[in-house]
Amino acid sequence: MPAIATVVARACPATIEQAASALAAGRLVAFPTETVYGLGADATNDHAVATLYAAKERPTFNPLIAHVADLAAACRLAQFDEEALRLARAFWPGPLTLVLPKRDGCPVGQLATSGLGTVAVRAPSHPVARDILAAFGGPVVAPSANRSGRVSPTSAKHVQADLAGRIDLIVDGGASPLGLESTVLACRGQTVLLRPGAIPRATIEKFLGHDITAAPPESAGRKGAAGADGGSRPVAPGMLLSHYAPQAQLRMNAVTVAPGEALLAFGAAVPEEARKARAILNLSAAGELVEAAANLFNYLRELDGAGVDSIAVMPIPDEGLGEAINDRLRRAAAPRHRATPL
Ligand code: TXA
Ligand code: MG
C-alpha cells in the first residue's frame, strides 16, 4: 500500500469538520472513544471499509461496529426488541454494543457486516466521537485503531505508531478513559454476551433482573452450533463468519468454467469459456484487492441470486487483503453446519 501523509490534529471544531469531510470522502480517520481509539470509515461505503481492513492488515473480515450518535440513529439501522431498547436507554451513550437484526434498507454495507443479517451498533459517549458522528451525520464503523495482532490503542501516539502512513487523520483527544473495549451483547429474543468488555456482565444482569448467557467459545460452538431446538442458540462472533454461505457451491481457484456455472472473476485474464457462464461478475478487472474486497459480499449474493448450483471463483492472490478475501471465500465454500445466523 503506498504511504499516505497522516495528519495528527488536536480535537477542535476545525479538526472535527476535517474528520467529517474525510469520512464523507471515503477516507480513514482515527478518533478517541471512551473505550479505545477507533479507526473510522463511512459504514455505508464498502470501498472505504475495504481500505480500513487493508490498513489494519486484518486477516479476516470480522464484522464491525456501526457507531451512531444516538438511539434514533441506531433505529434506522437495526430492529430493537424490548430488551434491546431498555439496554440502549440505560447504557447509551456508553461502552455497550448491541448486535441486532438489520432493518430493511439498512444502509450499512455488506462488507462492514460480513454479509450477515445482523448489525452491531453502539453510541459512544466520548465528546470527540460524538462531535464527529454529529458532523458526519451517518454511521461510522470503527474497529480499534491498531494493526491486527497488536494491542488496542488508548492514545493518539499508539495509533500513530501502528497506522501512520496508512490513514488520513488521527484526531487527538487525549487518553481513552476506559481502555477496554465495549461489552458486546446480541439481542435476538434472548440476550447473549458475545464479548466481555467495559460494562461488567453483573451490571447488565442486575439492570435486566436476570442472568445472561455467554456465547460458547468458537471451538466449542463449531460443531452443532444449532441447538436441538432447530438452531436458535446464538454463537460467538468469530463463528458468525462461517454462517453467511451462499446456496450455491463455491469452487475456488477455478481456471475453467463449467456450463451452467456462474463465474466470480478477478483480474483481466478471464478464461475463454467464461462466455458459457450463466452470470459473470468481476471483483476487480484491474486486479485490485481493495476493490475486490469492497465488491466481495455484494457479488457473492448477486451470483447466488442467479439460481446456479455452483459459482466458480478465479484465483485471488493470497497477499494483502487477498488473505482475508480467500479466508472468507473458504468459509463460504466449506460444508454447511446448520446454524442460524444471528
Ligand atoms: O469499544 C469498542 O467497541 C471499540 C471502539 C473503537 O468503539 N471498537 C471495537 O471494534 O472494539 P472491533 O471491531 O475491534 O470489535 C467488534 C466486535 C467483534 O468482536 C465482532 O466480532 C463483534 O463486535 N461484532 C460486530 N458485528 C457483529 C455481528 N453482526 N454479529 C456478531 N458479532 C459482531
Ligand atoms: Mg479490536
Short mmCIF file of C-alpha atoms and ligand atoms in Angstrom, two decimals:
data_model
loop_
_atom_site.label_atom_id
_atom_site.label_comp_id
_atom_site.label_asym_id
_atom_site.label_seq_id
_atom_site.Cartn_x
_atom_site.Cartn_y
_atom_site.Cartn_z
CA MET A 1 0.00 0.00 0.00
CA PRO A 2 1.52 3.38 -0.93
CA ALA A 3 2.20 5.54 2.12
CA ILE A 4 -0.12 8.47 2.65
CA ALA A 5 0.58 11.56 4.75
CA THR A 6 -1.12 11.07 8.11
CA VAL A 7 -2.18 14.29 9.82
CA VAL A 8 -2.34 14.27 13.61
CA ALA A 9 -4.50 17.10 14.91
CA ARG A 10 -5.80 18.10 18.34
CA ALA A 11 -9.54 17.82 18.64
CA CYS A 12 -11.11 21.25 17.99
CA PRO A 13 -14.04 22.41 15.85
CA ALA A 14 -11.88 22.72 12.72
CA THR A 15 -10.47 19.21 13.21
CA ILE A 16 -13.97 17.79 13.73
CA GLU A 17 -15.04 19.31 10.41
CA GLN A 18 -11.93 17.94 8.74
CA ALA A 19 -12.71 14.49 10.15
CA ALA A 20 -16.30 14.61 8.90
CA SER A 21 -15.26 15.61 5.37
CA ALA A 22 -12.52 12.98 5.25
CA LEU A 23 -15.07 10.30 6.24
CA ALA A 24 -17.51 11.58 3.63
CA ALA A 25 -14.73 11.29 1.04
CA GLY A 26 -14.22 7.61 1.92
CA ARG A 27 -11.04 8.22 3.92
CA LEU A 28 -9.94 6.77 7.23
CA VAL A 29 -9.98 8.77 10.45
CA ALA A 30 -8.82 7.57 13.87
CA PHE A 31 -10.60 9.17 16.78
CA PRO A 32 -10.92 8.69 20.53
CA THR A 33 -13.82 6.91 22.13
CA GLU A 34 -14.31 6.33 25.85
CA THR A 35 -13.09 2.72 25.41
CA VAL A 36 -10.20 2.79 22.93
CA TYR A 37 -9.28 4.77 19.81
CA GLY A 38 -11.32 3.66 16.82
CA LEU A 39 -10.36 3.64 13.16
CA GLY A 40 -13.37 5.15 11.47
CA ALA A 41 -14.77 4.77 7.96
CA ASP A 42 -18.13 5.58 6.38
CA ALA A 43 -20.15 2.44 7.21
CA THR A 44 -22.20 2.76 4.02
CA ASN A 45 -19.15 2.82 1.74
CA ASP A 46 -17.82 -0.69 1.05
CA HIS A 47 -14.73 0.70 -0.62
CA ALA A 48 -13.84 2.78 2.43
CA VAL A 49 -14.42 -0.28 4.63
CA ALA A 50 -12.14 -2.37 2.43
CA THR A 51 -9.45 0.29 2.77
CA LEU A 52 -9.91 0.06 6.53
CA TYR A 53 -9.31 -3.70 6.55
CA ALA A 54 -6.24 -3.17 4.41
CA ALA A 55 -4.86 -0.51 6.78
CA LYS A 56 -5.37 -2.82 9.76
CA GLU A 57 -3.99 -5.84 7.90
CA ARG A 58 -6.82 -7.91 9.30
CA PRO A 59 -6.51 -11.49 8.09
CA THR A 60 -10.28 -11.98 8.26
CA PHE A 61 -13.28 -9.76 7.73
CA ASN A 62 -14.66 -9.60 11.25
CA PRO A 63 -17.94 -7.75 11.28
CA LEU A 64 -17.55 -4.18 12.52
CA ILE A 65 -19.47 -1.96 14.90
CA ALA A 66 -21.51 0.87 13.37
CA HIS A 67 -21.08 3.88 15.65
CA VAL A 68 -24.04 6.22 15.78
CA ALA A 69 -24.98 9.45 17.53
CA ASP A 70 -27.96 8.12 19.44
CA LEU A 71 -30.78 5.60 19.69
CA ALA A 72 -32.80 7.30 16.96
CA ALA A 73 -29.88 6.87 14.54
CA ALA A 74 -29.44 3.24 15.61
CA CYS A 75 -33.12 2.56 14.95
CA ARG A 76 -32.54 3.49 11.32
CA LEU A 77 -30.08 0.58 11.05
CA ALA A 78 -31.38 -2.18 13.31
CA GLN A 79 -34.50 -3.73 14.78
CA PHE A 80 -34.67 -3.31 18.54
CA ASP A 81 -36.68 -5.71 20.66
CA GLU A 82 -37.98 -4.67 24.08
CA GLU A 83 -34.83 -5.74 25.93
CA ALA A 84 -32.52 -4.07 23.42
CA LEU A 85 -34.45 -0.82 23.84
CA ARG A 86 -34.14 -1.00 27.62
CA LEU A 87 -30.41 -1.65 27.35
CA ALA A 88 -29.81 1.20 24.91
CA ARG A 89 -31.82 3.64 27.01
CA ALA A 90 -29.90 2.65 30.14
CA PHE A 91 -26.34 2.37 28.83
CA TRP A 92 -26.13 4.76 25.87
CA PRO A 93 -24.22 6.77 25.17
CA GLY A 94 -21.56 4.44 26.52
CA PRO A 95 -19.46 1.30 26.11
CA LEU A 96 -22.22 -1.11 25.11
CA THR A 97 -22.55 -2.65 21.66
CA LEU A 98 -25.78 -4.35 20.60
CA VAL A 99 -25.88 -6.94 17.81
CA LEU A 100 -29.36 -6.79 16.30
CA PRO A 101 -31.20 -7.89 13.17
CA LYS A 102 -30.65 -5.42 10.34
CA ARG A 103 -33.59 -3.24 9.46
CA ASP A 104 -34.90 -3.41 5.90
CA GLY A 105 -32.91 -0.95 3.85
CA CYS A 106 -30.16 -0.74 6.48
CA PRO A 107 -27.54 1.43 4.74
CA VAL A 108 -24.54 -0.24 6.42
CA GLY A 109 -22.57 -2.04 3.72
CA GLN A 110 -22.26 -5.80 3.28
CA LEU A 111 -18.53 -5.74 3.91
CA ALA A 112 -18.92 -3.95 7.26
CA THR A 113 -21.33 -6.64 8.47
CA SER A 114 -19.53 -9.57 6.77
CA GLY A 115 -22.69 -10.23 4.79
CA LEU A 116 -24.62 -11.13 7.95
CA GLY A 117 -28.25 -10.38 8.63
CA THR A 118 -27.28 -8.59 11.81
CA VAL A 119 -25.55 -5.31 12.55
CA ALA A 120 -23.61 -4.23 15.63
CA VAL A 121 -24.49 -0.73 16.85
CA ARG A 122 -23.07 1.49 19.55
CA ALA A 123 -23.48 5.13 20.59
CA PRO A 124 -20.17 6.15 22.17
CA SER A 125 -20.09 8.72 24.97
CA HIS A 126 -16.73 10.35 24.25
CA PRO A 127 -17.40 14.01 23.33
CA VAL A 128 -14.96 13.95 20.40
CA ALA A 129 -16.52 10.80 18.96
CA ARG A 130 -19.97 12.32 19.41
CA ASP A 131 -18.96 15.57 17.70
CA ILE A 132 -17.52 13.65 14.73
CA LEU A 133 -20.64 11.50 14.42
CA ALA A 134 -22.87 14.57 14.58
CA ALA A 135 -20.80 16.44 11.99
CA PHE A 136 -20.64 13.43 9.65
CA GLY A 137 -24.33 12.63 10.08
CA GLY A 138 -24.19 8.89 9.33
CA PRO A 139 -23.00 5.59 10.76
CA VAL A 140 -19.23 5.16 11.17
CA VAL A 141 -17.64 1.72 11.51
CA ALA A 142 -14.71 1.79 13.89
CA PRO A 143 -12.68 -1.19 15.00
CA SER A 144 -9.85 -0.48 17.41
CA ALA A 145 -7.25 1.64 15.61
CA ASN A 146 -4.38 -0.82 15.84
CA ARG A 147 -2.72 -3.05 13.32
CA SER A 148 -4.02 -6.60 13.51
CA GLY A 149 -2.30 -8.62 16.22
CA ARG A 150 -1.30 -5.56 18.27
CA VAL A 151 -2.96 -4.26 21.36
CA SER A 152 -5.79 -1.77 21.20
CA PRO A 153 -4.66 1.88 21.27
CA THR A 154 -5.71 4.25 24.02
CA SER A 155 -3.84 7.34 22.79
CA ALA A 156 -3.16 9.16 19.55
CA LYS A 157 0.51 8.17 19.92
CA HIS A 158 -0.38 4.46 19.92
CA VAL A 159 -2.42 4.94 16.77
CA GLN A 160 0.41 6.83 15.13
CA ALA A 161 2.87 4.06 15.94
CA ASP A 162 0.66 1.47 14.24
CA LEU A 163 -1.07 3.29 11.42
CA ALA A 164 0.95 6.36 10.36
CA GLY A 165 1.31 6.33 6.58
CA ARG A 166 -1.88 4.25 6.20
CA ILE A 167 -4.67 6.58 7.29
CA ASP A 168 -5.56 10.21 6.63
CA LEU A 169 -6.19 11.72 10.01
CA ILE A 170 -5.69 11.00 13.69
CA VAL A 171 -7.83 13.16 15.94
CA ASP A 172 -6.01 13.54 19.24
CA GLY A 173 -8.45 13.80 22.12
CA GLY A 174 -6.17 12.65 24.92
CA ALA A 175 -6.19 9.22 26.55
CA SER A 176 -9.25 6.96 26.21
CA PRO A 177 -10.60 6.85 29.76
CA LEU A 178 -11.76 3.21 29.89
CA GLY A 179 -9.02 1.48 27.92
CA LEU A 180 -11.14 -1.61 27.44
CA GLU A 181 -13.46 -2.26 24.53
CA SER A 182 -17.22 -2.16 24.74
CA THR A 183 -19.27 -5.06 26.02
CA VAL A 184 -20.97 -6.78 23.07
CA LEU A 185 -24.44 -8.26 23.54
CA ALA A 186 -26.58 -10.00 20.95
CA CYS A 187 -30.29 -9.34 21.39
CA ARG A 188 -32.45 -11.72 19.46
CA GLY A 189 -35.17 -12.81 21.79
CA GLN A 190 -32.60 -13.91 24.30
CA THR A 191 -29.75 -11.59 25.31
CA VAL A 192 -26.33 -13.19 24.98
CA LEU A 193 -22.88 -11.92 25.93
CA LEU A 194 -20.67 -12.09 22.83
CA ARG A 195 -17.69 -10.15 24.19
CA PRO A 196 -16.99 -9.16 27.78
CA GLY A 197 -15.99 -5.51 27.95
CA ALA A 198 -16.10 -2.21 29.76
CA ILE A 199 -19.54 -2.76 31.30
CA PRO A 200 -19.34 -5.80 33.58
CA ARG A 201 -21.76 -8.60 32.93
CA ALA A 202 -23.02 -8.37 36.54
CA THR A 203 -24.03 -4.74 35.98
CA ILE A 204 -26.07 -5.73 32.96
CA GLU A 205 -27.63 -8.71 34.73
CA LYS A 206 -28.55 -6.54 37.70
CA PHE A 207 -30.17 -4.00 35.42
CA LEU A 208 -32.10 -6.62 33.45
CA GLY A 209 -33.05 -8.59 36.54
CA HIS A 210 -31.94 -11.91 35.03
CA ASP A 211 -28.78 -13.80 34.08
CA ILE A 212 -27.38 -13.57 30.59
CA THR A 213 -25.62 -16.45 28.92
CA ALA A 214 -22.21 -16.13 27.34
CA ALA A 215 -21.77 -17.39 23.80
CA PRO A 216 -19.75 -20.62 23.67
CA PRO A 217 -16.11 -20.24 22.61
CA GLU A 218 -15.63 -20.59 18.89
CA SER A 219 -14.09 -24.06 19.00
CA ALA A 220 -16.85 -25.40 21.24
CA GLY A 221 -19.54 -23.87 19.09
CA ARG A 222 -18.26 -25.06 15.73
CA LYS A 223 -19.90 -28.43 15.88
CA GLY A 224 -23.61 -28.38 16.40
CA ALA A 225 -23.97 -24.66 16.98
CA ALA A 226 -27.58 -25.15 16.03
CA GLY A 227 -29.28 -26.36 19.18
CA ALA A 228 -31.71 -29.24 19.35
CA ASP A 229 -34.41 -26.61 19.06
CA GLY A 230 -33.53 -26.13 15.43
CA GLY A 231 -30.85 -23.53 15.69
CA SER A 232 -31.86 -20.65 17.88
CA ARG A 233 -28.75 -20.79 20.02
CA PRO A 234 -26.55 -17.79 19.30
CA VAL A 235 -22.87 -18.21 18.65
CA ALA A 236 -19.63 -16.37 19.28
CA PRO A 237 -18.64 -13.56 16.93
CA GLY A 238 -15.83 -15.38 15.19
CA MET A 239 -18.16 -18.22 14.31
CA LEU A 240 -20.57 -15.96 12.58
CA LEU A 241 -18.19 -15.72 9.70
CA SER A 242 -18.95 -19.28 8.77
CA HIS A 243 -22.64 -18.51 8.62
CA TYR A 244 -23.08 -16.39 5.58
CA ALA A 245 -22.76 -19.02 2.94
CA PRO A 246 -24.35 -18.90 -0.49
CA GLN A 247 -26.88 -21.54 -1.54
CA ALA A 248 -24.62 -22.42 -4.46
CA GLN A 249 -21.43 -24.39 -4.01
CA LEU A 250 -18.28 -22.32 -4.34
CA ARG A 251 -15.47 -23.74 -6.46
CA MET A 252 -12.30 -21.86 -5.58
CA ASN A 253 -9.19 -21.29 -7.69
CA ALA A 254 -11.19 -22.08 -10.80
CA VAL A 255 -9.36 -21.70 -14.10
CA THR A 256 -12.22 -23.02 -16.21
CA VAL A 257 -15.98 -22.52 -16.18
CA ALA A 258 -18.40 -25.43 -16.49
CA PRO A 259 -21.62 -24.89 -18.43
CA GLY A 260 -24.32 -23.54 -16.14
CA GLU A 261 -21.89 -22.23 -13.56
CA ALA A 262 -21.65 -18.60 -12.51
CA LEU A 263 -18.21 -17.00 -12.56
CA LEU A 264 -16.77 -14.73 -9.93
CA ALA A 265 -13.82 -13.35 -11.83
CA PHE A 266 -10.75 -11.45 -10.71
CA GLY A 267 -8.34 -9.56 -12.90
CA ALA A 268 -8.17 -9.05 -16.63
CA ALA A 269 -7.33 -12.65 -17.67
CA VAL A 270 -10.86 -14.08 -17.65
CA PRO A 271 -10.98 -17.63 -19.11
CA GLU A 272 -12.14 -18.05 -22.72
CA GLU A 273 -15.12 -20.23 -21.88
CA ALA A 274 -16.42 -17.59 -19.46
CA ARG A 275 -18.94 -16.82 -22.18
CA LYS A 276 -20.65 -20.10 -21.21
CA ALA A 277 -21.18 -18.89 -17.65
CA ARG A 278 -24.74 -18.21 -16.59
CA ALA A 279 -23.61 -14.98 -14.94
CA ILE A 280 -20.27 -13.22 -14.54
CA LEU A 281 -19.13 -10.57 -12.14
CA ASN A 282 -15.58 -9.38 -11.87
CA LEU A 283 -14.40 -8.50 -8.36
CA SER A 284 -11.80 -6.21 -9.89
CA ALA A 285 -10.95 -6.20 -13.58
CA ALA A 286 -7.85 -4.19 -12.64
CA GLY A 287 -6.80 -6.90 -10.20
CA GLU A 288 -7.02 -4.53 -7.23
CA LEU A 289 -7.57 -6.25 -3.91
CA VAL A 290 -9.19 -3.28 -2.16
CA GLU A 291 -11.76 -3.04 -4.94
CA ALA A 292 -12.25 -6.82 -4.82
CA ALA A 293 -12.88 -6.77 -1.07
CA ALA A 294 -15.40 -3.96 -1.44
CA ASN A 295 -17.34 -6.00 -4.01
CA LEU A 296 -16.99 -9.44 -2.44
CA PHE A 297 -20.16 -9.86 -0.37
CA ASN A 298 -22.40 -7.99 -2.81
CA TYR A 299 -21.22 -10.04 -5.78
CA LEU A 300 -21.49 -13.35 -3.94
CA ARG A 301 -25.10 -12.54 -3.11
CA GLU A 302 -25.84 -11.39 -6.63
CA LEU A 303 -24.42 -14.52 -8.29
CA ASP A 304 -26.13 -16.72 -5.73
CA GLY A 305 -29.37 -14.98 -6.66
CA ALA A 306 -28.89 -16.17 -10.26
CA GLY A 307 -30.02 -19.61 -9.06
CA VAL A 308 -26.91 -21.55 -10.13
CA ASP A 309 -25.69 -24.73 -8.41
CA SER A 310 -22.07 -23.68 -8.49
CA ILE A 311 -20.05 -20.48 -8.53
CA ALA A 312 -16.54 -20.77 -9.97
CA VAL A 313 -14.18 -18.34 -8.27
CA MET A 314 -10.98 -17.40 -10.05
CA PRO A 315 -7.71 -17.49 -8.08
CA ILE A 316 -7.09 -14.46 -5.92
CA PRO A 317 -3.54 -13.74 -4.79
CA ASP A 318 -3.06 -14.55 -1.10
CA GLU A 319 -1.35 -11.25 -0.30
CA GLY A 320 -2.55 -8.06 1.40
CA LEU A 321 -6.35 -8.08 1.55
CA GLY A 322 -6.29 -11.22 -0.61
CA GLU A 323 -5.65 -13.25 2.53
CA ALA A 324 -8.91 -12.04 4.10
CA ILE A 325 -10.79 -12.44 0.82
CA ASN A 326 -9.59 -16.04 0.47
CA ASP A 327 -10.33 -16.76 4.13
CA ARG A 328 -13.89 -15.52 3.61
CA LEU A 329 -14.31 -17.48 0.39
CA ARG A 330 -13.02 -20.68 2.01
CA ARG A 331 -15.56 -20.28 4.80
CA ALA A 332 -18.32 -19.69 2.26
CA ALA A 333 -17.15 -22.76 0.32
CA ALA A 334 -16.98 -25.03 3.38
CA PRO A 335 -19.70 -27.61 4.01
CA ARG A 336 -22.57 -26.04 5.91
CA HIS A 337 -23.18 -26.58 9.57
CA ARG A 338 -26.83 -25.94 10.08
CA ALA A 339 -26.65 -22.86 12.24
CA THR A 340 -28.93 -19.88 12.12
CA PRO A 341 -27.25 -16.55 11.52
CA LEU A 342 -27.71 -14.16 14.42
O1 TXA B 1 -15.06 -0.34 22.30
C1 TXA B 1 -15.25 -0.74 21.15
O2 TXA B 1 -16.22 -1.45 20.86
C2 TXA B 1 -14.25 -0.29 20.09
C3 TXA B 1 -14.38 1.22 19.94
C4 TXA B 1 -13.50 1.79 18.86
O3 TXA B 1 -15.72 1.57 19.71
N1 TXA B 1 -14.46 -0.99 18.86
C5 TXA B 1 -14.18 -2.32 18.73
O4 TXA B 1 -14.43 -2.84 17.47
O5 TXA B 1 -13.76 -3.00 19.63
P1 TXA B 1 -13.87 -4.26 16.99
O6 TXA B 1 -14.12 -4.28 15.52
O7 TXA B 1 -12.48 -4.45 17.45
O8 TXA B 1 -14.79 -5.31 17.69
C6 TXA B 1 -16.10 -5.57 17.22
C7 TXA B 1 -16.68 -6.78 17.91
C8 TXA B 1 -16.01 -8.06 17.42
O9 TXA B 1 -15.90 -8.97 18.49
C9 TXA B 1 -17.03 -8.55 16.39
O10 TXA B 1 -16.94 -9.92 16.15
C10 TXA B 1 -18.34 -8.14 17.04
O11 TXA B 1 -18.06 -6.89 17.62
N2 TXA B 1 -19.41 -7.98 16.04
C11 TXA B 1 -19.58 -6.96 15.17
N3 TXA B 1 -20.65 -7.19 14.38
C12 TXA B 1 -21.17 -8.36 14.76
C13 TXA B 1 -22.28 -9.13 14.33
N4 TXA B 1 -23.08 -8.74 13.32
N5 TXA B 1 -22.51 -10.30 14.96
C14 TXA B 1 -21.71 -10.69 15.99
N6 TXA B 1 -20.65 -10.02 16.43
C15 TXA B 1 -20.39 -8.86 15.83
MG MG B 2 -10.08 -4.84 18.21
#
